[in-house]
Structure formats: structure tokens, C-alpha cells
Amino acid sequence: MELKEKRVLVAGAGVSGVAAARLCLGRGARVTVTDQGAGSEKAGELKSSGAELHFGGFREDDFTSCDLLVLSPGIDPRLDEVCAAKAKGMPVLGEMELGFRFLESPCVMVTGTNGKSTVTTLIGLLLEAEGFEVFTGGNLGEPLCSLINSGRRVDWAVLEVSSFQADTAPTMVPKVGVLLNISEDHLNRYRDFTAYADSKFSFFLRQGPEDVAIFKADDKEISKRVPMANAQIQYFSESALLRPGGWLEGDDLVISARDQEQMRVDASQTPLQGTFNRLNLLAACMAAKACKVGPNAMNRVVREFKGLPHRVELVGAINQVDYVNDSKATNVGAVQAALGSLDRDLILLLGGRDKKGVFADLAPFMGPRLKGLICFGEAGPTICEQLQPYIKGHLVEDLATAFELSRRIARPGDMVLFSPGCASFDAYKSYGQRGDHFRSLVLEALSGN
């Protein structure tokens, strides 16, 4: 891809936008960086490298006078300014697509509604344990353009890919692709659920017969789209014996290439809780096996990996009540996964900023184990109303109040599960900040006991 002397507009001045701008500047482009906000200190440093900075709002003429428009994942491609650029015939790429066009190593790409970060991290660790030089990033942590800017050579790039990134990646294709699940999310950004699901499947359409696609077996949205895939398909499942594919068998993760060839990985000592985490481990090991990782590395990583913060994370116990931080659960499907895998009497904390989730879909989990429901934040009233036929919820203003109420109604042996099912942006900058607040509430209460 030739960028020399091209006029490139980078929309979004966060971590991804800064990395994309540096890549373009390094290849001789004339770069303008625009952002609706004030821009970060890192973005401000681009000026000394020759970039022009237009912060504090978008200007349509910036979008219609460039040769290439690069979007950060947080920039909605439906914005009027982006549509104006498309109407003028401007090429529009995402930051990850830009990086991919300069990437020389093969890719593992992980997508799905829930579990992406855990599986992406695991695959990176599995490849490293086998001795490969690996870049792990994308939607998780470091942008792909940062790898290109560093000049570092790797054997594999392991990328978490969000639907937003897939929407602006017309040529991106993985050597090994993993699709974990598809459930409702981000319906405030997509025309409907079908459009969101199509986005999740998009890069599998570009794989060829030499590539590998790993799919969850019993996901109906994935199953509808599998006939469109051209790769070597492998399925993973909780119990079905799938060849080629993988399944759970007692404490073992079983991966079978053919009828008589099986690899077994011992998951009896994993610190991760729940069946959905066992399936995450299985999907990661299947992807690693496709990259030539052996059983010794797999057993070691599965035994030692403690999980990521804010994902069904046990914070501590107060008066024999366990408090679990699942702040990363920003959609209803993630809450279902947590509830379905925790065999405990529990009190559930739901709330935040609604993404048009259908909380009534939690009804099958509103059984006798659910001892209490506490709803908070902007979405609190909506959640209480949707779940009222199944359980009477307590409606409170914020997370701190929800936590205090959970302490009053929980009994020894119960679990308080903070799995909000919503975005965090009504009160926090990120799900991480929200999870840190929950953790601090628990630890403060522990210190006072």
C-alpha cells in the first residue's frame, strides 16, 4: 500500500488513532488527525512529527478532501461526515485494516460477542509457551499499527477483532479464525441483530481452503452462516464428539483431528470458573494446535492462567459471602454465560447504560438459586420492568448503593455477582474503571470487618 504524499485523515485521536497516524507519517503521508474531543497528550505529540491536528469537533471538508480516511474503532461509520467521504468515493479503512496491509506474519483472529479477550490472551500465551515470537493485541490492548511502527518481526499476530473493527476491514483474513458465539450486543449501532451477526462472520467469508475456521457448534447464528465459509472447519462443543473438533470430557479438553487421533489437555487445575471458561480454554487450545503448539505447552498454560480482570473474578468473601466482579459483562449474553456456569445461590447486580439488550432473555435463569436482583444506573428502571414477571428487583441509584444493599440481603454461602449486562458510560469511562470501583467497595468492606 503506497502512502507517500497521500492526504490521510485519521478520525479519532485515541490509542488506535495515534498508532495509525504514526504509521502513515512514517510512510510519507500528509496526515491530519481529527477528534470531537480535546485530544490526548500523545495525540498532541503528533504535531511535532508533522501532523495537522483538528480537535474539538469534526469538519466535513476534512473528510471530503482527503485521499484516505482511517477510522478508529470508536468512530461510528454512519456519521454524516463519514458518509460524505464515502459519497465522494474516498477509501475508508479501520486502524486494524491499515496495519494488516503492512503485516508480514500470519494472523490468528478471534471474534464473538463474549470471551474474545480471554481466548485471545490464551492463544498468545500458548504460542509463546511453544517458543514462537508473538504479538497479541488488536481490540485487546495494543493496536496492530503499533506492531508495524515498532518494526518488530513476529511469527504470529494474535488479534482480538470487534465487530466495529470488522466493519472497516474489507481485506483482513486470518490464517486461523475463531468465532466464539453470537448474541445480541451493540444494537444501538447496528440496523438490527442480523447486521451485527453478519459483521461477526465477515472475515470468515474471505478465508480459503488452506485456512482454519473454529466455530462453536451449538450457536444457531453461527450455524446459519457456516455454509458460506470456505476454510477447514472445526467445531468445539461442551459434549458432542466432533471430528475434526473438540469437546469437554470430565476435566479434559479433548481435541480430535481424526477418528483415532486425540490430544487431551488436563483442565482439572485451572483457576477459571464455569463451563463457558472451559469452552474458552478449549477454543484457545484448538487454535493453538492449528498453529503447531504441542500438549506440553497447552497443559502448562491451562494450569497457570488465572484469567483476566473483571471477568467472573472473585474479589473476596465478607461474612461467608463471595463477591464476584464480572464488569466485562456488558451485554445480556455475557450475563447468561455467568449465571449458567455458577452453581450457587446468588444475588445479581445489573445496570449501567442500556445497549437495547433484552433482559427478559435472562428469564430461564430466574430460578430458585437467584435470591435477589438489584438494578442500578440509567438502565435500572428498564431492567426491573423487563424482569418483573420473573423476580421482583430492587431499584437503586448507583453501584455503591447496590453493593450496600447486597451486603444487607446476602446470607452466608451466597454469592454476590456483579455482572451488569450494560455499558459503563452512564457513570464510568470504561468497564475496567467500573470493575475497579466494585473491587474497591469489596476491599474497603473487608478492611472494615
Short mmCIF file of C-alpha atoms in Angstrom, two decimals:
data_model
loop_
_atom_site.label_atom_id
_atom_site.label_comp_id
_atom_site.label_asym_id
_atom_site.label_seq_id
_atom_site.Cartn_x
_atom_site.Cartn_y
_atom_site.Cartn_z
CA MET A 1 0.00 0.00 0.00
CA GLU A 2 1.54 3.30 -1.11
CA LEU A 3 1.04 6.24 1.26
CA LYS A 4 3.77 8.67 0.20
CA GLU A 5 2.36 12.19 -0.32
CA LYS A 6 -1.20 10.97 0.13
CA ARG A 7 -3.54 13.12 2.20
CA VAL A 8 -4.68 10.88 5.06
CA LEU A 9 -7.32 11.84 7.59
CA VAL A 10 -7.27 9.85 10.83
CA ALA A 11 -10.58 10.17 12.70
CA GLY A 12 -10.23 9.52 16.42
CA ALA A 13 -7.21 10.54 18.46
CA GLY A 14 -7.14 7.73 21.00
CA VAL A 15 -4.56 4.94 21.16
CA SER A 16 -5.62 3.39 17.84
CA GLY A 17 -5.77 6.74 16.02
CA VAL A 18 -2.33 7.80 17.26
CA ALA A 19 -0.83 4.48 16.13
CA ALA A 20 -2.47 4.78 12.70
CA ALA A 21 -1.26 8.36 12.31
CA ARG A 22 2.32 7.37 13.18
CA LEU A 23 2.22 4.57 10.61
CA CYS A 24 1.06 6.96 7.89
CA LEU A 25 3.56 9.66 8.84
CA GLY A 26 6.36 7.10 8.77
CA ARG A 27 5.46 6.26 5.20
CA GLY A 28 5.49 9.82 3.95
CA ALA A 29 1.79 10.65 4.07
CA ARG A 30 0.41 14.12 4.80
CA VAL A 31 -1.63 13.40 7.90
CA THR A 32 -4.46 15.26 9.59
CA VAL A 33 -5.80 13.89 12.88
CA THR A 34 -9.29 14.92 13.94
CA ASP A 35 -11.26 14.25 17.11
CA GLN A 36 -14.51 15.50 18.59
CA GLY A 37 -12.78 15.94 21.94
CA ALA A 38 -9.72 17.82 23.08
CA GLY A 39 -7.25 15.07 22.17
CA SER A 40 -4.77 13.33 24.46
CA GLU A 41 -1.19 14.31 25.23
CA LYS A 42 0.03 11.51 22.97
CA ALA A 43 -2.14 12.82 20.15
CA GLY A 44 -0.76 16.31 20.71
CA GLU A 45 2.78 14.99 20.22
CA LEU A 46 1.91 14.09 16.61
CA LYS A 47 2.19 17.76 15.68
CA SER A 48 5.97 17.67 16.11
CA SER A 49 6.06 14.75 13.67
CA GLY A 50 4.31 16.80 11.00
CA ALA A 51 0.64 16.00 11.56
CA GLU A 52 -2.05 18.66 11.44
CA LEU A 53 -4.43 18.45 14.41
CA HIS A 54 -8.11 19.40 14.23
CA PHE A 55 -9.62 18.76 17.67
CA GLY A 56 -12.85 19.87 19.28
CA GLY A 57 -15.21 18.69 16.54
CA PHE A 58 -15.30 17.23 13.05
CA ARG A 59 -15.14 19.37 9.88
CA GLU A 60 -16.83 17.94 6.83
CA ASP A 61 -14.25 19.40 4.47
CA ASP A 62 -11.53 17.36 6.23
CA PHE A 63 -13.47 14.22 5.35
CA THR A 64 -14.21 15.14 1.75
CA SER A 65 -10.78 16.45 0.77
CA CYS A 66 -8.54 13.53 1.80
CA ASP A 67 -7.21 10.64 -0.28
CA LEU A 68 -7.74 8.10 2.51
CA LEU A 69 -9.88 8.09 5.65
CA VAL A 70 -8.75 5.94 8.59
CA LEU A 71 -11.31 5.37 11.34
CA SER A 72 -10.58 4.46 14.94
CA PRO A 73 -12.94 1.71 16.24
CA GLY A 74 -14.95 4.18 18.32
CA ILE A 75 -15.91 6.32 15.32
CA ASP A 76 -19.32 5.38 14.00
CA PRO A 77 -19.15 4.91 10.20
CA ARG A 78 -22.75 6.16 10.00
CA LEU A 79 -21.69 9.71 10.93
CA ASP A 80 -22.64 12.34 8.38
CA GLU A 81 -19.01 13.30 7.79
CA VAL A 82 -18.00 9.68 7.09
CA CYS A 83 -20.97 9.22 4.76
CA ALA A 84 -19.95 12.40 2.93
CA ALA A 85 -16.45 10.97 2.40
CA LYS A 86 -17.89 7.71 1.07
CA ALA A 87 -20.19 9.61 -1.27
CA LYS A 88 -17.09 11.30 -2.72
CA GLY A 89 -15.52 7.89 -3.29
CA MET A 90 -12.90 8.19 -0.52
CA PRO A 91 -11.44 4.83 0.64
CA VAL A 92 -12.40 4.24 4.28
CA LEU A 93 -10.33 1.81 6.37
CA GLY A 94 -10.15 0.97 10.03
CA GLU A 95 -6.91 1.17 12.01
CA MET A 96 -6.63 -2.63 12.13
CA GLU A 97 -7.15 -2.95 8.37
CA LEU A 98 -4.42 -0.34 7.82
CA GLY A 99 -2.00 -2.29 9.99
CA PHE A 100 -2.96 -5.58 8.32
CA ARG A 101 -1.95 -4.23 4.92
CA PHE A 102 1.63 -3.87 6.19
CA LEU A 103 1.71 -7.08 8.24
CA GLU A 104 4.08 -9.80 7.06
CA SER A 105 3.27 -12.56 9.57
CA PRO A 106 0.23 -14.86 9.64
CA CYS A 107 -2.71 -13.99 11.90
CA VAL A 108 -4.96 -15.68 14.39
CA MET A 109 -8.14 -13.61 14.70
CA VAL A 110 -10.65 -14.08 17.50
CA THR A 111 -14.15 -12.65 17.43
CA GLY A 112 -17.55 -13.25 19.02
CA THR A 113 -19.84 -11.44 21.42
CA ASN A 114 -18.31 -12.78 24.63
CA GLY A 115 -14.99 -14.33 25.63
CA LYS A 116 -12.81 -12.67 22.96
CA SER A 117 -10.25 -11.12 25.31
CA THR A 118 -9.76 -14.28 27.36
CA VAL A 119 -9.32 -16.50 24.29
CA THR A 120 -7.05 -14.01 22.50
CA THR A 121 -4.81 -13.74 25.58
CA LEU A 122 -4.71 -17.51 25.98
CA ILE A 123 -3.74 -18.13 22.36
CA GLY A 124 -0.93 -15.60 22.66
CA LEU A 125 0.35 -17.31 25.82
CA LEU A 126 0.08 -20.76 24.25
CA LEU A 127 2.11 -19.71 21.21
CA GLU A 128 4.72 -18.05 23.41
CA ALA A 129 4.95 -21.19 25.56
CA GLU A 130 5.81 -23.16 22.41
CA GLY A 131 8.62 -20.70 21.67
CA PHE A 132 7.03 -18.54 18.98
CA GLU A 133 7.59 -14.78 18.80
CA VAL A 134 4.08 -13.38 19.18
CA PHE A 135 2.20 -10.08 19.05
CA THR A 136 -1.09 -10.14 20.97
CA GLY A 137 -3.38 -7.16 20.62
CA GLY A 138 -5.95 -5.55 18.38
CA ASN A 139 -9.15 -4.73 20.23
CA LEU A 140 -7.34 -6.10 23.28
CA GLY A 141 -4.59 -3.71 24.37
CA GLU A 142 -2.04 -2.68 21.75
CA PRO A 143 -3.26 -1.66 18.25
CA LEU A 144 -1.92 -3.61 15.29
CA CYS A 145 -0.44 -0.41 13.81
CA SER A 146 1.82 -0.18 16.88
CA LEU A 147 3.41 -3.50 15.92
CA ILE A 148 4.08 -2.20 12.40
CA ASN A 149 5.53 1.03 13.78
CA SER A 150 7.91 -0.89 16.06
CA GLY A 151 9.50 -2.79 13.16
CA ARG A 152 9.36 -5.93 15.31
CA ARG A 153 9.19 -9.23 13.43
CA VAL A 154 6.89 -11.91 14.84
CA ASP A 155 5.94 -15.46 13.94
CA TRP A 156 2.25 -14.87 14.68
CA ALA A 157 -0.04 -11.92 15.28
CA VAL A 158 -2.95 -12.84 17.57
CA LEU A 159 -5.74 -10.28 17.27
CA GLU A 160 -8.99 -9.70 19.07
CA VAL A 161 -11.39 -8.30 16.47
CA SER A 162 -14.53 -6.42 17.45
CA SER A 163 -17.48 -6.02 15.12
CA PHE A 164 -16.59 -2.33 14.79
CA GLN A 165 -13.12 -3.27 13.53
CA ALA A 166 -14.52 -5.92 11.19
CA ASP A 167 -16.86 -3.35 9.65
CA THR A 168 -13.91 -1.31 8.35
CA ALA A 169 -11.65 -4.21 7.31
CA PRO A 170 -12.51 -5.20 3.73
CA THR A 171 -9.40 -7.35 3.09
CA MET A 172 -8.47 -8.69 6.52
CA VAL A 173 -8.30 -12.50 6.58
CA PRO A 174 -6.89 -14.84 9.27
CA LYS A 175 -4.84 -17.97 8.79
CA VAL A 176 -6.71 -19.26 11.85
CA GLY A 177 -10.05 -17.68 12.76
CA VAL A 178 -12.10 -18.29 15.91
CA LEU A 179 -15.78 -17.35 16.29
CA LEU A 180 -16.86 -18.00 19.87
CA ASN A 181 -20.55 -17.07 19.86
CA ILE A 182 -23.03 -14.52 18.54
CA SER A 183 -25.64 -12.95 20.82
CA GLU A 184 -27.32 -9.55 20.93
CA ASP A 185 -24.99 -6.62 21.53
CA HIS A 186 -24.36 -3.11 20.18
CA LEU A 187 -27.88 -2.89 18.79
CA ASN A 188 -27.64 0.86 19.34
CA ARG A 189 -25.11 0.92 16.47
CA TYR A 190 -26.47 -1.70 14.05
CA ARG A 191 -29.61 -1.67 11.93
CA ASP A 192 -30.70 -4.94 13.51
CA PHE A 193 -29.32 -8.15 15.00
CA THR A 194 -28.78 -9.73 11.58
CA ALA A 195 -26.47 -6.87 10.58
CA TYR A 196 -24.47 -7.31 13.79
CA ALA A 197 -24.21 -11.08 13.30
CA ASP A 198 -23.13 -10.62 9.67
CA SER A 199 -20.36 -8.33 10.88
CA LYS A 200 -19.08 -11.01 13.24
CA PHE A 201 -18.90 -13.54 10.40
CA SER A 202 -17.47 -11.22 7.75
CA PHE A 203 -13.78 -12.15 7.71
CA PHE A 204 -14.58 -15.88 7.56
CA LEU A 205 -16.07 -15.25 4.11
CA ARG A 206 -12.58 -14.37 2.83
CA GLN A 207 -10.77 -17.45 4.14
CA GLY A 208 -9.62 -20.09 1.70
CA PRO A 209 -9.30 -23.89 1.87
CA GLU A 210 -5.80 -23.62 3.36
CA ASP A 211 -7.09 -21.63 6.35
CA VAL A 212 -8.74 -22.88 9.55
CA ALA A 213 -12.07 -21.68 10.99
CA ILE A 214 -13.05 -22.70 14.53
CA PHE A 215 -16.73 -22.33 15.41
CA LYS A 216 -18.93 -23.03 18.42
CA ALA A 217 -21.09 -25.99 17.43
CA ASP A 218 -24.42 -25.17 19.01
CA ASP A 219 -24.69 -21.47 18.20
CA LYS A 220 -27.64 -21.07 15.83
CA GLU A 221 -26.43 -17.77 14.34
CA ILE A 222 -23.04 -19.27 13.53
CA SER A 223 -24.64 -22.44 12.12
CA LYS A 224 -26.77 -20.42 9.70
CA ARG A 225 -23.65 -18.85 8.20
CA VAL A 226 -21.24 -21.82 8.15
CA PRO A 227 -22.22 -22.90 4.58
CA MET A 228 -20.71 -19.60 3.36
CA ALA A 229 -17.27 -20.44 4.81
CA ASN A 230 -14.56 -21.97 2.62
CA ALA A 231 -11.94 -22.81 5.26
CA GLN A 232 -11.14 -26.08 7.03
CA ILE A 233 -13.90 -26.02 9.64
CA GLN A 234 -13.52 -27.31 13.19
CA TYR A 235 -16.22 -27.18 15.86
CA PHE A 236 -15.98 -27.02 19.64
CA SER A 237 -18.73 -28.17 21.97
CA GLU A 238 -19.48 -28.89 25.61
CA SER A 239 -20.27 -32.55 25.00
CA ALA A 240 -20.66 -33.52 21.32
CA LEU A 241 -17.81 -35.67 19.96
CA LEU A 242 -16.88 -33.66 16.89
CA ARG A 243 -14.16 -34.67 14.44
CA PRO A 244 -12.31 -32.63 13.49
CA GLY A 245 -13.04 -30.56 16.56
CA GLY A 246 -13.02 -30.54 20.32
CA TRP A 247 -15.18 -31.21 23.35
CA LEU A 248 -15.15 -31.36 27.16
CA GLU A 249 -14.80 -34.77 28.78
CA GLY A 250 -14.65 -34.69 32.58
CA ASP A 251 -11.69 -32.47 33.42
CA ASP A 252 -10.12 -32.96 30.00
CA LEU A 253 -10.17 -30.75 26.94
CA VAL A 254 -10.24 -33.21 24.04
CA ILE A 255 -9.09 -32.17 20.57
CA SER A 256 -9.53 -34.65 17.75
CA ALA A 257 -8.19 -34.23 14.24
CA ARG A 258 -9.39 -37.66 13.01
CA ASP A 259 -11.20 -40.66 14.48
CA GLN A 260 -8.12 -42.17 16.09
CA GLU A 261 -6.02 -39.07 16.75
CA GLN A 262 -6.76 -37.21 20.01
CA MET A 263 -4.96 -34.67 22.13
CA ARG A 264 -6.01 -34.35 25.77
CA VAL A 265 -5.32 -31.31 27.93
CA ASP A 266 -5.84 -31.53 31.69
CA ALA A 267 -8.03 -28.67 32.92
CA SER A 268 -8.57 -30.04 36.44
CA GLN A 269 -6.33 -27.38 37.99
CA THR A 270 -7.48 -24.32 36.05
CA PRO A 271 -8.37 -21.37 38.30
CA LEU A 272 -11.07 -20.30 35.83
CA GLN A 273 -14.66 -20.79 36.96
CA GLY A 274 -17.59 -22.04 34.91
CA THR A 275 -18.32 -24.17 31.85
CA PHE A 276 -18.07 -21.20 29.50
CA ASN A 277 -14.46 -20.68 30.63
CA ARG A 278 -13.71 -24.36 29.94
CA LEU A 279 -15.04 -23.79 26.44
CA ASN A 280 -12.83 -20.71 26.12
CA LEU A 281 -9.84 -22.84 27.10
CA LEU A 282 -10.85 -25.47 24.55
CA ALA A 283 -11.27 -22.97 21.70
CA ALA A 284 -7.87 -21.40 22.51
CA CYS A 285 -6.14 -24.79 22.55
CA MET A 286 -7.73 -25.76 19.24
CA ALA A 287 -6.46 -22.55 17.65
CA ALA A 288 -3.01 -23.11 19.15
CA LYS A 289 -2.93 -26.68 17.83
CA ALA A 290 -3.68 -25.32 14.35
CA CYS A 291 -0.56 -23.16 14.83
CA LYS A 292 1.55 -26.25 15.74
CA VAL A 293 1.52 -25.86 19.55
CA GLY A 294 2.01 -29.15 21.39
CA PRO A 295 0.35 -30.64 24.51
CA ASN A 296 3.16 -29.78 26.96
CA ALA A 297 2.78 -26.04 26.36
CA MET A 298 -1.01 -26.36 26.49
CA ASN A 299 -1.06 -28.18 29.83
CA ARG A 300 1.28 -25.63 31.39
CA VAL A 301 -0.66 -22.58 30.22
CA VAL A 302 -4.08 -24.04 31.11
CA ARG A 303 -2.82 -24.86 34.61
CA GLU A 304 -1.22 -21.45 35.23
CA PHE A 305 -3.56 -18.95 33.51
CA LYS A 306 -5.50 -17.10 36.20
CA GLY A 307 -7.89 -15.22 33.93
CA LEU A 308 -8.31 -11.56 33.10
CA PRO A 309 -9.55 -8.84 35.45
CA HIS A 310 -13.29 -8.08 35.51
CA ARG A 311 -14.29 -11.46 34.10
CA VAL A 312 -16.02 -13.60 36.77
CA GLU A 313 -13.24 -12.52 39.11
CA LEU A 314 -13.54 -13.49 42.78
CA VAL A 315 -12.65 -10.35 44.73
CA GLY A 316 -13.13 -11.65 48.25
CA ALA A 317 -15.51 -13.05 50.86
CA ILE A 318 -17.29 -10.99 53.52
CA ASN A 319 -19.13 -12.89 56.26
CA GLN A 320 -19.00 -16.07 54.15
CA VAL A 321 -20.46 -14.31 51.11
CA ASP A 322 -18.35 -14.36 47.92
CA TYR A 323 -18.22 -11.14 45.86
CA VAL A 324 -17.53 -11.64 42.15
CA ASN A 325 -16.58 -8.89 39.69
CA ASP A 326 -17.85 -9.54 36.15
CA SER A 327 -17.81 -5.91 34.98
CA LYS A 328 -16.76 -7.03 31.48
CA ALA A 329 -20.29 -8.46 31.08
CA THR A 330 -21.60 -5.53 29.04
CA ASN A 331 -24.41 -7.45 27.30
CA VAL A 332 -27.17 -9.88 28.22
CA GLY A 333 -25.38 -12.86 26.65
CA ALA A 334 -22.41 -12.41 28.97
CA VAL A 335 -24.71 -12.38 32.00
CA GLN A 336 -26.36 -15.58 30.75
CA ALA A 337 -22.95 -17.23 30.45
CA ALA A 338 -22.02 -16.29 34.01
CA LEU A 339 -25.35 -17.35 35.50
CA GLY A 340 -25.36 -20.60 33.57
CA SER A 341 -21.98 -21.67 34.87
CA LEU A 342 -22.18 -20.70 38.56
CA ASP A 343 -23.98 -23.30 40.67
CA ARG A 344 -24.55 -21.08 43.69
CA ASP A 345 -27.33 -19.18 45.43
CA LEU A 346 -26.67 -15.63 44.37
CA ILE A 347 -27.69 -12.01 44.30
CA LEU A 348 -27.31 -10.36 40.89
CA LEU A 349 -26.34 -6.73 40.31
CA LEU A 350 -27.44 -5.40 36.89
CA GLY A 351 -27.25 -1.90 35.46
CA GLY A 352 -25.43 0.82 33.57
CA ARG A 353 -26.15 2.27 30.14
CA ASP A 354 -28.56 0.18 28.09
CA LYS A 355 -27.46 -1.09 24.65
CA LYS A 356 -31.01 -2.17 23.77
CA GLY A 357 -30.47 -5.51 25.48
CA VAL A 358 -33.44 -7.81 26.02
CA PHE A 359 -33.15 -8.53 29.73
CA ALA A 360 -36.23 -10.75 29.60
CA ASP A 361 -33.88 -13.28 27.95
CA LEU A 362 -32.49 -13.85 31.45
CA ALA A 363 -35.83 -15.40 32.45
CA PRO A 364 -34.60 -19.04 32.18
CA PHE A 365 -32.00 -18.15 34.84
CA MET A 366 -34.52 -16.62 37.25
CA GLY A 367 -34.85 -19.90 39.19
CA PRO A 368 -34.67 -20.60 42.91
CA ARG A 369 -30.89 -20.03 43.01
CA LEU A 370 -31.42 -16.31 42.31
CA LYS A 371 -32.10 -14.93 45.78
CA GLY A 372 -32.15 -11.28 44.82
CA LEU A 373 -31.91 -8.80 41.94
CA ILE A 374 -30.57 -5.25 42.34
CA CYS A 375 -30.81 -2.84 39.40
CA PHE A 376 -28.93 0.47 39.20
CA GLY A 377 -27.85 3.23 36.82
CA GLU A 378 -29.58 4.59 33.73
CA ALA A 379 -30.89 1.18 32.70
CA GLY A 380 -32.08 0.20 36.17
CA PRO A 381 -35.78 1.03 35.65
CA THR A 382 -35.87 -0.74 32.26
CA ILE A 383 -34.23 -3.86 33.66
CA CYS A 384 -36.59 -4.01 36.64
CA GLU A 385 -39.59 -3.62 34.35
CA GLN A 386 -38.48 -6.35 31.92
CA LEU A 387 -37.72 -8.83 34.71
CA GLN A 388 -40.71 -8.01 36.92
CA PRO A 389 -42.73 -11.05 35.72
CA TYR A 390 -39.93 -13.35 36.91
CA ILE A 391 -38.46 -11.68 40.01
CA LYS A 392 -39.09 -8.51 41.96
CA GLY A 393 -36.00 -6.35 41.67
CA HIS A 394 -34.67 -3.67 43.98
CA LEU A 395 -34.11 -0.38 42.13
CA VAL A 396 -31.28 1.86 43.41
CA GLU A 397 -29.39 4.84 42.03
CA ASP A 398 -25.80 3.67 41.66
CA LEU A 399 -23.32 0.85 42.13
CA ALA A 400 -22.24 1.87 45.63
CA THR A 401 -25.85 1.77 46.82
CA ALA A 402 -26.39 -1.57 45.06
CA PHE A 403 -23.34 -3.01 46.82
CA GLU A 404 -24.51 -1.85 50.25
CA LEU A 405 -27.95 -3.34 49.66
CA SER A 406 -26.39 -6.64 48.56
CA ARG A 407 -24.49 -6.77 51.84
CA ARG A 408 -27.73 -6.42 53.78
CA ILE A 409 -29.67 -9.13 51.95
CA ALA A 410 -26.93 -11.71 51.30
CA ARG A 411 -26.66 -14.71 53.62
CA PRO A 412 -23.67 -16.97 54.41
CA GLY A 413 -22.98 -19.27 51.48
CA ASP A 414 -24.43 -16.83 48.91
CA MET A 415 -22.56 -15.17 46.06
CA VAL A 416 -22.99 -11.53 45.03
CA LEU A 417 -22.44 -11.45 41.27
CA PHE A 418 -21.74 -8.04 39.73
CA SER A 419 -22.50 -8.83 36.08
CA PRO A 420 -24.09 -5.60 34.85
CA GLY A 421 -25.21 -6.57 31.31
CA CYS A 422 -24.83 -2.93 30.20
CA ALA A 423 -22.22 -0.45 29.05
CA SER A 424 -20.48 1.55 31.76
CA PHE A 425 -20.68 5.01 30.22
CA ASP A 426 -23.51 6.36 32.34
CA ALA A 427 -21.09 6.73 35.25
CA TYR A 428 -17.63 5.42 34.25
CA LYS A 429 -15.08 5.82 31.48
CA SER A 430 -14.83 2.08 30.92
CA TYR A 431 -15.93 -1.31 32.22
CA GLY A 432 -12.46 -1.52 33.80
CA GLN A 433 -12.99 1.62 35.88
CA ARG A 434 -16.42 0.32 36.88
CA GLY A 435 -14.95 -3.05 37.90
CA ASP A 436 -12.19 -1.32 39.87
CA HIS A 437 -14.89 0.62 41.76
CA PHE A 438 -16.71 -2.60 42.64
CA ARG A 439 -13.43 -4.17 43.72
CA SER A 440 -12.61 -1.16 45.92
CA LEU A 441 -16.06 -1.36 47.56
CA VAL A 442 -15.46 -5.01 48.43
CA LEU A 443 -11.92 -4.46 49.70
CA GLU A 444 -12.97 -1.45 51.78
CA ALA A 445 -15.72 -3.53 53.37
CA LEU A 446 -13.24 -6.33 54.00
CA SER A 447 -10.82 -4.00 55.76
CA GLY A 448 -13.64 -2.76 57.98
CA ASN A 449 -14.67 -6.24 59.10
#
